[in-house]
Tab-separated table of C-alpha atoms in Angstrom:
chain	number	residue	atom	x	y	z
V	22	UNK	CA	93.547	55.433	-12.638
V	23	UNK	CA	91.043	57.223	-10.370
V	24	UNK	CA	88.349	56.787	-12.610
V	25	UNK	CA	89.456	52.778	-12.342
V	26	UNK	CA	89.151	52.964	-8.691
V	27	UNK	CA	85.996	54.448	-8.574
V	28	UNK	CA	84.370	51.978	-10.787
V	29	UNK	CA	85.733	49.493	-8.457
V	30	UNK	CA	84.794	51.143	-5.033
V	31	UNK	CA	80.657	51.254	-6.820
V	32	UNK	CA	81.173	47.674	-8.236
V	33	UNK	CA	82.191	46.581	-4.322
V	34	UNK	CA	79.488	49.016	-2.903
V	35	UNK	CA	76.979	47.094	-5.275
V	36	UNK	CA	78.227	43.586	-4.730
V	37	UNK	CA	78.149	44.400	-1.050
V	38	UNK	CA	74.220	45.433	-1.194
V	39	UNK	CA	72.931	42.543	-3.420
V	40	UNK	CA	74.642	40.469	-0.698
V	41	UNK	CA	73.337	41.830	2.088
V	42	UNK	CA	69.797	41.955	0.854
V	43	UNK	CA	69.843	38.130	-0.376
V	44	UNK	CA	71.024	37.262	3.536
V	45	UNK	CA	67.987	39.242	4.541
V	46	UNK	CA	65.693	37.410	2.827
V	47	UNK	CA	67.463	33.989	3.120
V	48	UNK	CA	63.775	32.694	3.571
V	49	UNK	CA	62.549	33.926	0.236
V	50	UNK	CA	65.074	33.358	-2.101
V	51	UNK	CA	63.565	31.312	-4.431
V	52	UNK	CA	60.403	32.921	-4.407
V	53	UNK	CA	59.954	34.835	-7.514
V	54	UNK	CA	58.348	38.285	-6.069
V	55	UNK	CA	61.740	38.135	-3.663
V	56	UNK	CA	64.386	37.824	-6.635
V	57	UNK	CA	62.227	40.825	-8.524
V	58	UNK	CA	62.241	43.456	-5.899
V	59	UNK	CA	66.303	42.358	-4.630
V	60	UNK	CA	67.243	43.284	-8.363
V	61	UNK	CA	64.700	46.168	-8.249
V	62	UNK	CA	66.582	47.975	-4.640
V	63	UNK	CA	69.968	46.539	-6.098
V	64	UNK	CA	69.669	48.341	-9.984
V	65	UNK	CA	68.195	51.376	-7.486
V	66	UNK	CA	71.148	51.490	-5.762
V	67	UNK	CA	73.413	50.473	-8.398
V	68	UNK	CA	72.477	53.835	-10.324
V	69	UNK	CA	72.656	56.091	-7.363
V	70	UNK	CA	68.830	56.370	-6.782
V	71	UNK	CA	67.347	58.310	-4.073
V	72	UNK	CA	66.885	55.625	-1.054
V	73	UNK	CA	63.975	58.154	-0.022
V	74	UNK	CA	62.076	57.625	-3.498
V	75	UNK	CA	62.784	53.849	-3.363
V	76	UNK	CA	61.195	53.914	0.508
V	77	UNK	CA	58.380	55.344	-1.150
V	78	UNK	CA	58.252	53.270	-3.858
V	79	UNK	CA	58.417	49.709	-1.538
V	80	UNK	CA	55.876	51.790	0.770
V	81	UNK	CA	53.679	52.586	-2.309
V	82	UNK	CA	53.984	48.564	-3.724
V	83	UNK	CA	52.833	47.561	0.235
V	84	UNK	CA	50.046	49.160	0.183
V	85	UNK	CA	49.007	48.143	-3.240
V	86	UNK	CA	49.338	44.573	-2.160
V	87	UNK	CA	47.168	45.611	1.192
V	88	UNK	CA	44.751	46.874	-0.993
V	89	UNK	CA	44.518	43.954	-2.991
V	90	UNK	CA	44.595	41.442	-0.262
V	91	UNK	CA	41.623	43.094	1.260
V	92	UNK	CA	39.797	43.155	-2.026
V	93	UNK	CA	40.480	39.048	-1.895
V	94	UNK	CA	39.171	39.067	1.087
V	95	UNK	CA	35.921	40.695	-0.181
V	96	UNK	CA	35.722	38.616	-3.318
V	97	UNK	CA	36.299	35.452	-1.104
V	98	UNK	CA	33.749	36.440	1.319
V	99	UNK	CA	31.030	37.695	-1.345
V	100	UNK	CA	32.063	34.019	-3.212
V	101	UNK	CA	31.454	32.473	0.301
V	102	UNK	CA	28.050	34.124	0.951
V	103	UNK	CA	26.742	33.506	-2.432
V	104	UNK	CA	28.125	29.825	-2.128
V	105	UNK	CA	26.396	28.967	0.839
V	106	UNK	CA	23.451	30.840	-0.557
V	107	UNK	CA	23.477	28.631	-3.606
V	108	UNK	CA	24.489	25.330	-1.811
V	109	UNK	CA	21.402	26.347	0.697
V	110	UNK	CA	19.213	26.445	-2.429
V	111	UNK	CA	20.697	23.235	-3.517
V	112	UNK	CA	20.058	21.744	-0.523
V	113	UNK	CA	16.531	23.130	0.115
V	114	UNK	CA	15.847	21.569	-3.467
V	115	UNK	CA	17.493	18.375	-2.799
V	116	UNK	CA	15.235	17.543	0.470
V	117	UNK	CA	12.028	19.243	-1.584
V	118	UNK	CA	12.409	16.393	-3.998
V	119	UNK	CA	13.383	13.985	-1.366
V	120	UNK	CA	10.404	14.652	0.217
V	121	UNK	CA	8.265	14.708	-2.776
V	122	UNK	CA	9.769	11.028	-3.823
V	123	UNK	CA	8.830	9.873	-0.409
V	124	UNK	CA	4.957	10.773	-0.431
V	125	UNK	CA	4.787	9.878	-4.320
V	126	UNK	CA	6.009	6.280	-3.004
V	127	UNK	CA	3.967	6.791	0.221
V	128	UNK	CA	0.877	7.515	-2.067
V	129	UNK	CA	1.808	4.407	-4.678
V	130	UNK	CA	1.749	2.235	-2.139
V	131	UNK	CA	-1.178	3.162	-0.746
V	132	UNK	CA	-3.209	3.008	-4.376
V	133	UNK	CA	-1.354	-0.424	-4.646
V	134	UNK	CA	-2.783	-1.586	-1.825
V	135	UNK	CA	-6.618	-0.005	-2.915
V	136	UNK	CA	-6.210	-1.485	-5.972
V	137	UNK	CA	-5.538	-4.846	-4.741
V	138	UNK	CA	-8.334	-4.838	-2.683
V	139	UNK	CA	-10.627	-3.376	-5.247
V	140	UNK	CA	-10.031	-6.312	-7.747
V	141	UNK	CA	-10.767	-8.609	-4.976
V	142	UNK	CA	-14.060	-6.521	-4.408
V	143	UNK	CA	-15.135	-6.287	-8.093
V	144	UNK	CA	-14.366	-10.180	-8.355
V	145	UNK	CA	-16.511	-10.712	-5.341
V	146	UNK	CA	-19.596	-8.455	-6.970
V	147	UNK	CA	-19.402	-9.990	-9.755
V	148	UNK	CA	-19.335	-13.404	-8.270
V	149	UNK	CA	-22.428	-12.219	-6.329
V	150	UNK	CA	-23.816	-10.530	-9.792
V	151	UNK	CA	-24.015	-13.777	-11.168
V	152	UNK	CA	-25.285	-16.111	-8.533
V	153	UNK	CA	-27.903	-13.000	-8.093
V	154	UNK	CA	-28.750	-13.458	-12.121
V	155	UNK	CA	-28.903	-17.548	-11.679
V	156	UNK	CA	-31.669	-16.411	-8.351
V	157	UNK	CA	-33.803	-14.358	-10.368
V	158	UNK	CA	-33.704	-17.330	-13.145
V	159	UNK	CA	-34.329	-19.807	-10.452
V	160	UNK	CA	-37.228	-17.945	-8.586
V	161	UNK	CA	-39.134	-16.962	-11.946
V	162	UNK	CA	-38.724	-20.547	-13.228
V	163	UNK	CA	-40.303	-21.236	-9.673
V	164	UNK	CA	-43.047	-18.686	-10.385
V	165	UNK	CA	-43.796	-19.964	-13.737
V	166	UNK	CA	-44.256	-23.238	-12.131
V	167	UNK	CA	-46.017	-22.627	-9.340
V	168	UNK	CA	-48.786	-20.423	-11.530
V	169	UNK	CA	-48.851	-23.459	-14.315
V	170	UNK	CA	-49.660	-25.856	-11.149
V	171	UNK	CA	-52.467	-23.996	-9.849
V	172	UNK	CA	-53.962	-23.144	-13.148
V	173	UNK	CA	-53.918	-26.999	-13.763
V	174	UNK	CA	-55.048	-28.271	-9.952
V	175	UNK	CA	-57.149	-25.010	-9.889
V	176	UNK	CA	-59.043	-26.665	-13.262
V	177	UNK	CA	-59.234	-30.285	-11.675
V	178	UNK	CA	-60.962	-28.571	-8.669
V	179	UNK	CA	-63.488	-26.835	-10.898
V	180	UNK	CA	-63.726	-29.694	-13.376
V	181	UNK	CA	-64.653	-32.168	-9.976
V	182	UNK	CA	-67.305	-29.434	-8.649
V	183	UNK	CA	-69.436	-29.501	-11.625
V	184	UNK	CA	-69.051	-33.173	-11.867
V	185	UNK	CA	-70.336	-33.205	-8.586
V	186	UNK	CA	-73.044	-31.030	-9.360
V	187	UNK	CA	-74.250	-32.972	-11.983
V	188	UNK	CA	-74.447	-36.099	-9.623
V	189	UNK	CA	-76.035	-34.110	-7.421
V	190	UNK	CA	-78.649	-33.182	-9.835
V	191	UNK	CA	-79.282	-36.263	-11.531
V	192	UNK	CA	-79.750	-37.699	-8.569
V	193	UNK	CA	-82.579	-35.164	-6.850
V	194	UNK	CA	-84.090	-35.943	-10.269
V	195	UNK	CA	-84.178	-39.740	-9.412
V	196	UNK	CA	-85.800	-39.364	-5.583
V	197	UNK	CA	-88.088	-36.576	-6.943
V	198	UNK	CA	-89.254	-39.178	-9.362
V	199	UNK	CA	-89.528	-42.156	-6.736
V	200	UNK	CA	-87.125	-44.186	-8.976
V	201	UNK	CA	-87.255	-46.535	-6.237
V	202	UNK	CA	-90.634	-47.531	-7.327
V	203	UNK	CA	-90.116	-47.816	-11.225
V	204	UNK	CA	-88.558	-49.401	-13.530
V	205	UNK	CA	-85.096	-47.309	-14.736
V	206	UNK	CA	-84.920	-45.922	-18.042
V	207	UNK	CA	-82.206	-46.400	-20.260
V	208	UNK	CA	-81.394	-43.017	-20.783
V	209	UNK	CA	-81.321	-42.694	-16.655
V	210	UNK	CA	-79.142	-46.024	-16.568
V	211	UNK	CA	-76.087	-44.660	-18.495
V	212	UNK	CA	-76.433	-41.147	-16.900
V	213	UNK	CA	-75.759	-43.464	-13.675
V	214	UNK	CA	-72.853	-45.360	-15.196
V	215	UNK	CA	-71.341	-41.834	-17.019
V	216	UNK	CA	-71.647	-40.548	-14.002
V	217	UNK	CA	-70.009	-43.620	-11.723
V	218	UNK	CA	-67.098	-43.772	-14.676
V	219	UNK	CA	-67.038	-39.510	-13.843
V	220	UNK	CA	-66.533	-39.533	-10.456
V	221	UNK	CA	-63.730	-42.605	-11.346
V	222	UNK	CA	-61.545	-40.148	-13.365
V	223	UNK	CA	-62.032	-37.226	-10.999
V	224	UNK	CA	-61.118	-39.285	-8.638
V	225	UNK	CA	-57.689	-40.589	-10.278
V	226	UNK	CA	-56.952	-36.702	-10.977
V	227	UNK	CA	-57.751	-35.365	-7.620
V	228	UNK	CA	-55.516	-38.083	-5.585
V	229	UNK	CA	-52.273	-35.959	-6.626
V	230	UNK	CA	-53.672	-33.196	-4.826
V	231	UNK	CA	-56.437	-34.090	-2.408
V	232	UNK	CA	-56.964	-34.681	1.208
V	233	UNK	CA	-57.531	-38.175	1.652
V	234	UNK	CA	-59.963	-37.204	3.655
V	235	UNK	CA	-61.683	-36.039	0.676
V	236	UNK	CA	-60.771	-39.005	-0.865
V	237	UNK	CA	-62.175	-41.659	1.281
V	238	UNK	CA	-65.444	-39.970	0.292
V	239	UNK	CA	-65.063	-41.498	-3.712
V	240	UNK	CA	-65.604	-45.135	-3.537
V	241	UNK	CA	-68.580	-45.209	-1.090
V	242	UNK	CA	-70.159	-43.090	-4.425
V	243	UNK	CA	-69.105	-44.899	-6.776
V	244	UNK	CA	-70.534	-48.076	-5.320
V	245	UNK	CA	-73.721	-46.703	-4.874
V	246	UNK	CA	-74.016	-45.361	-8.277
V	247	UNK	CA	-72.870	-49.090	-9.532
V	248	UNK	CA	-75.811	-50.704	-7.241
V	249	UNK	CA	-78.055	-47.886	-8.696
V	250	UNK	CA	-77.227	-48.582	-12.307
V	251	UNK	CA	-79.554	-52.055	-11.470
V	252	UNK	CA	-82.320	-51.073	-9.120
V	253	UNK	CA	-82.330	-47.437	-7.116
V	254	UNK	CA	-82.673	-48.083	-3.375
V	255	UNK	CA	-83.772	-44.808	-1.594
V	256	UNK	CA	-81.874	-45.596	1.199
V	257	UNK	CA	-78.502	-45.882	-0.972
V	258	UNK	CA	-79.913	-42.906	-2.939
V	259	UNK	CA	-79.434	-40.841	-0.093
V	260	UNK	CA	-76.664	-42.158	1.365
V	261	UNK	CA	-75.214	-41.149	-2.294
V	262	UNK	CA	-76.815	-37.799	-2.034
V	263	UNK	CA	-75.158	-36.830	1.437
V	264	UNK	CA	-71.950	-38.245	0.313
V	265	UNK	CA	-71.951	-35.859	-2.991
V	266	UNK	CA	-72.614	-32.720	-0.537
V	267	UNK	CA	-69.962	-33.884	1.838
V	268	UNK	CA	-67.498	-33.968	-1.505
V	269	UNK	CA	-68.525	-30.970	-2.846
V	270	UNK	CA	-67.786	-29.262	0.199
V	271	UNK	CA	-64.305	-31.276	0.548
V	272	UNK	CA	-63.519	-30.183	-2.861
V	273	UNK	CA	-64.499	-26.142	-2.469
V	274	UNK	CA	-62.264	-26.268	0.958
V	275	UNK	CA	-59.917	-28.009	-1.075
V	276	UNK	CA	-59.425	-25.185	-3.944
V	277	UNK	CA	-59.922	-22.452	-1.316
V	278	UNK	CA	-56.887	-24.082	0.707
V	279	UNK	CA	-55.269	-24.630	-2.505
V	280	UNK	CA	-56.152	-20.839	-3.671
V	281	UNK	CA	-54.523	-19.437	-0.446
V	282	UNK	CA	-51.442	-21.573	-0.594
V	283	UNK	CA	-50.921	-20.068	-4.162
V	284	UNK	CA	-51.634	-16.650	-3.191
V	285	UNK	CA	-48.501	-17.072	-0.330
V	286	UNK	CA	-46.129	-18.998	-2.820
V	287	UNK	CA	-47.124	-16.236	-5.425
V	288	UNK	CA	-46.262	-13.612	-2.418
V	289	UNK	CA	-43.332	-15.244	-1.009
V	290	UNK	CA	-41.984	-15.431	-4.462
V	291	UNK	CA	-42.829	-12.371	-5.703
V	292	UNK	CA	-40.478	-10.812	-2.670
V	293	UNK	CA	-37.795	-12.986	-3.364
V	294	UNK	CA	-37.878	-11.587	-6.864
V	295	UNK	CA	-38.046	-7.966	-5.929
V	296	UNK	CA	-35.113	-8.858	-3.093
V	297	UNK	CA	-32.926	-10.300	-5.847
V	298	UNK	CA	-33.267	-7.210	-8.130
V	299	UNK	CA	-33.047	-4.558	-5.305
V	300	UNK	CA	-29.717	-6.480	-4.565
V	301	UNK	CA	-29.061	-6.771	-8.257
V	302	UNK	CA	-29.060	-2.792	-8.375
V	303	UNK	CA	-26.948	-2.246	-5.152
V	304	UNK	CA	-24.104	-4.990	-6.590
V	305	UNK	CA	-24.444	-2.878	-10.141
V	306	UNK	CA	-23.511	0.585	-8.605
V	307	UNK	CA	-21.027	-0.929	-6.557
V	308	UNK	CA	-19.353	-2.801	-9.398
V	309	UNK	CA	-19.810	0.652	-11.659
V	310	UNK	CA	-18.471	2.803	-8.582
V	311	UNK	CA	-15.481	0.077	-8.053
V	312	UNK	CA	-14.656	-0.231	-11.599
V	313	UNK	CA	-14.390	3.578	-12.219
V	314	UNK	CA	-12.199	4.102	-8.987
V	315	UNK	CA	-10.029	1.312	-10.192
V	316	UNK	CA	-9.733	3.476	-13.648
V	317	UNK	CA	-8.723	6.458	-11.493
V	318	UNK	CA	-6.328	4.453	-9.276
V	319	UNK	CA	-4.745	2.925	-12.397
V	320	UNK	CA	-4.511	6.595	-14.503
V	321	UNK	CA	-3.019	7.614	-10.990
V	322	UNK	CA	-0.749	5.243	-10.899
V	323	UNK	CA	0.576	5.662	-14.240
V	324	UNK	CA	0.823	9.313	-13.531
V	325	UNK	CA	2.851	8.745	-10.144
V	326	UNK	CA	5.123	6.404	-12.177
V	327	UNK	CA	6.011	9.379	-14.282
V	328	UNK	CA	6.045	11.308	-11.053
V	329	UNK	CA	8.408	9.201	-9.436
V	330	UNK	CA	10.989	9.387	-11.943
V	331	UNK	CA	11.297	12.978	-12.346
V	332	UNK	CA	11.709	13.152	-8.630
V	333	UNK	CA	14.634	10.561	-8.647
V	334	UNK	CA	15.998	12.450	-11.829
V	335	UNK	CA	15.871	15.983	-9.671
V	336	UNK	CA	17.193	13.930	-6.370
V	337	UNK	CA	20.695	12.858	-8.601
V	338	UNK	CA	20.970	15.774	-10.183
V	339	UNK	CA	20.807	17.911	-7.374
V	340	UNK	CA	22.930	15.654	-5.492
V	341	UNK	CA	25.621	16.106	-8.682
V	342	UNK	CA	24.955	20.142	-8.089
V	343	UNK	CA	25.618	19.366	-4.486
V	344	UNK	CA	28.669	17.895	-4.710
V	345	UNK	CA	30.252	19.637	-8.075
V	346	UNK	CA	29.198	22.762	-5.599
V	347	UNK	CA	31.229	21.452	-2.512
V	348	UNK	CA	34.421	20.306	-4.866
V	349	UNK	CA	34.363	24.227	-6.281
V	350	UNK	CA	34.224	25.532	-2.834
V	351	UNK	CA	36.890	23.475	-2.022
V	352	UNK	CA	38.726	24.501	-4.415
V	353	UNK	CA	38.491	27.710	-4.542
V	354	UNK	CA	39.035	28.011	-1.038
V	355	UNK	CA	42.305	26.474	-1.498
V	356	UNK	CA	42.661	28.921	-4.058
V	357	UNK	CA	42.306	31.732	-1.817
V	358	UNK	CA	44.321	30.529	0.777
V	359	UNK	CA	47.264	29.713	-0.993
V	360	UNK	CA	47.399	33.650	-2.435
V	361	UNK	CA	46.426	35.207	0.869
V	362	UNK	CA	50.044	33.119	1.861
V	363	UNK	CA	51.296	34.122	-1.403
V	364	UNK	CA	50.139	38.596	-0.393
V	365	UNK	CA	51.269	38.046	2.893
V	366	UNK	CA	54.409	36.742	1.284
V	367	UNK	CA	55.559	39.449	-0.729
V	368	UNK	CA	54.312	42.286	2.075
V	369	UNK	CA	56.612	40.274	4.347
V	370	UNK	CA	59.159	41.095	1.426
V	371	UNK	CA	58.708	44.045	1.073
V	372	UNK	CA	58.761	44.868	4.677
V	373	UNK	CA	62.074	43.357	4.575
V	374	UNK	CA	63.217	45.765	2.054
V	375	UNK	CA	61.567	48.707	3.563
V	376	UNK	CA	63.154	48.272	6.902
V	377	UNK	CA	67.123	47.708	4.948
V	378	UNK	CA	66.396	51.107	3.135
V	379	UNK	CA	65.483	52.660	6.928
V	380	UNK	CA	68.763	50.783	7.787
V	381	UNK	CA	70.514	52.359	5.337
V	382	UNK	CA	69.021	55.908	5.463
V	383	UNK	CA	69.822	56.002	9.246
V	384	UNK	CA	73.498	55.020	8.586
């Protein structure tokens, strides 16, 4: 019967305590740390533990949980440091290859624009190239010419000289003789007319390229040597005679005129040749130097293209890193905060507890 009793007076006892402590912590009774330590002080006290040892115990579990909230806290803050460390490195690469991309385009456009106006430039040498080829064609065509001319007109010149000459002679023979006074042989009768039918031709050639001046000086000969073909009149003789010298002298101041006009022509062309190749060799290493900078703008180009697209490639990737970085953080900050609530938690419990067993030891 007593035995009965007691069981029932330590079943009451126990009911008693396991309803106290789940009033105490009302606020945690669904958490599961809360439900774990109420059974822990409740089997304690069920068995007749030492409150003392269980003080100690609670006190021993506190400080444990202490100890590992401030190791969190170092964890968190060593993840924090090296997170910002890595997200500054992150960053630091991000605007690196932002900056990059933006002087590889800065650069692309800039060779774009060179390049443009290179092909313009090599399309305007080479225009120039080739008007400067069709110059030197034209100006030694000219040359050719203009040395064919004067060899020709040079040769009429010459050709009307000796002609002249000849008159000249034939005719001193006649007044030396006193043809006047004799009857003319027939030998000296077609020397006359050869020579009238001469000076005919010469003058036909020479009218292309003679003063008339010089000219005018032709038919007053010819007449006379046609009136001296019958009978030799010394006054016509020597009107003949002084009209030859006048000729003759016509006719050298004509090829000296016409030697010094071909001596300028020769000059003026000869400089207009040597102009047209000079420029022919500046347009050449200016097409050569355009052409090979439009080689290096083009392999530059090509190598700014590949450039270009490992930059954008780093730029999204990095931005990826960025923001898979941020969403971690995030994360694991949450993380963090939601056990630092959960430590603070169970200290609060345990607090709880520590301050029923002081309770109870002070009863």
């Amino acid at each position: 019967m007593k035995s009965a009793l007691l069981l029932l007076v330590i079943a009451l006892a126990t009911a008693s305590t396991v309803t106290d402590l789940t009033q105490r912590l009302s606020n945690y009774a669904d958490h599961p740390f809360g439900s774990s330590m109420i059974n822990l002080v409740s089997v304690n006290m069920k068995t007749g533990g030492s409150l003392n040892e269980l003080k100690q115990l609670l006190q021993q579990i506190k400080d444990e949980l202490i100890a590992l909230t401030q190791l969190q806290d170092q964890e968190n803050g060593t993840f924090t440091r090296r997170s910002q460390v890595d997200l500054a490195k992150l960053q630091a690469t991000l605007e690196q290859a932002q900056q990059d991309l933006d002087n590889q385009r800065q650069e692309q456009s800039s060779l774009s624009n060179e390049l443009t106006t290179l092909q313009t430039r090599v399309k305007e040498d080479q225009a120039a190239l080739d008007r400067n080829g069709r110059g030197s064609s034209d100006a030694q065509s000219r040359l050719d010419a203009e040395n064919a001319d004067f060899a020709t007109k040079y040769s009429d010149y010459n050709d009307a000289i000796l002609a002249c000459k000849e008159a000249q002679r034939l005719l001193l023979n006649l007044r030396g003789e006193g043809a006047s006074l004799i009857q003319l042989t027939q030998d000296t009768k077609s020397n006359l007319i050869q020579t009238k039918e001469n000076f005919q031709k010469i003058k036909e050639i020479l009218e292309a390229h003679t003063k008339k001046s010089s000219l005018t000086l032709f038919q007053p000969i010819i007449e006379g040597l046609a009136e001296m073909t019958t009978k030799v009149n010394p006054e016509t003789l020597n009107n003949v005679l002084s009209l030859v010298a006048r000729l003759i002298t016509a006719l050298q101041e004509g090829q000296d005129q016409l030697e010094a006009n071909h001596k300028t022509q020769v000059e003026n062309l000869s400089r207009l040749g040597d102009d047209l190749r000079n420029e022919k060799q500046t347009l050449q290493v200016s097409l050569a130097t355009a052409n090979n900078r439009l080689k290096e703008i083009q392999s530059r180009l090509n190598e700014l293209d590949g450039l270009i697209n490992i930059s954008n490639a780093i730029v999204e990737v990095t931005q990826l890193n960025i923001q898979d970085a941020t969403r971690i953080n995030e994360l694991e900050d949450q993380e963090y905060s939601n056990q630092k609530v959960s430590r603070q938690t169970e200290i609060d419990i345990v607090d709880r507890l520590i301050e029923y067993i002081n309770q109870k030891l002070s009863e």
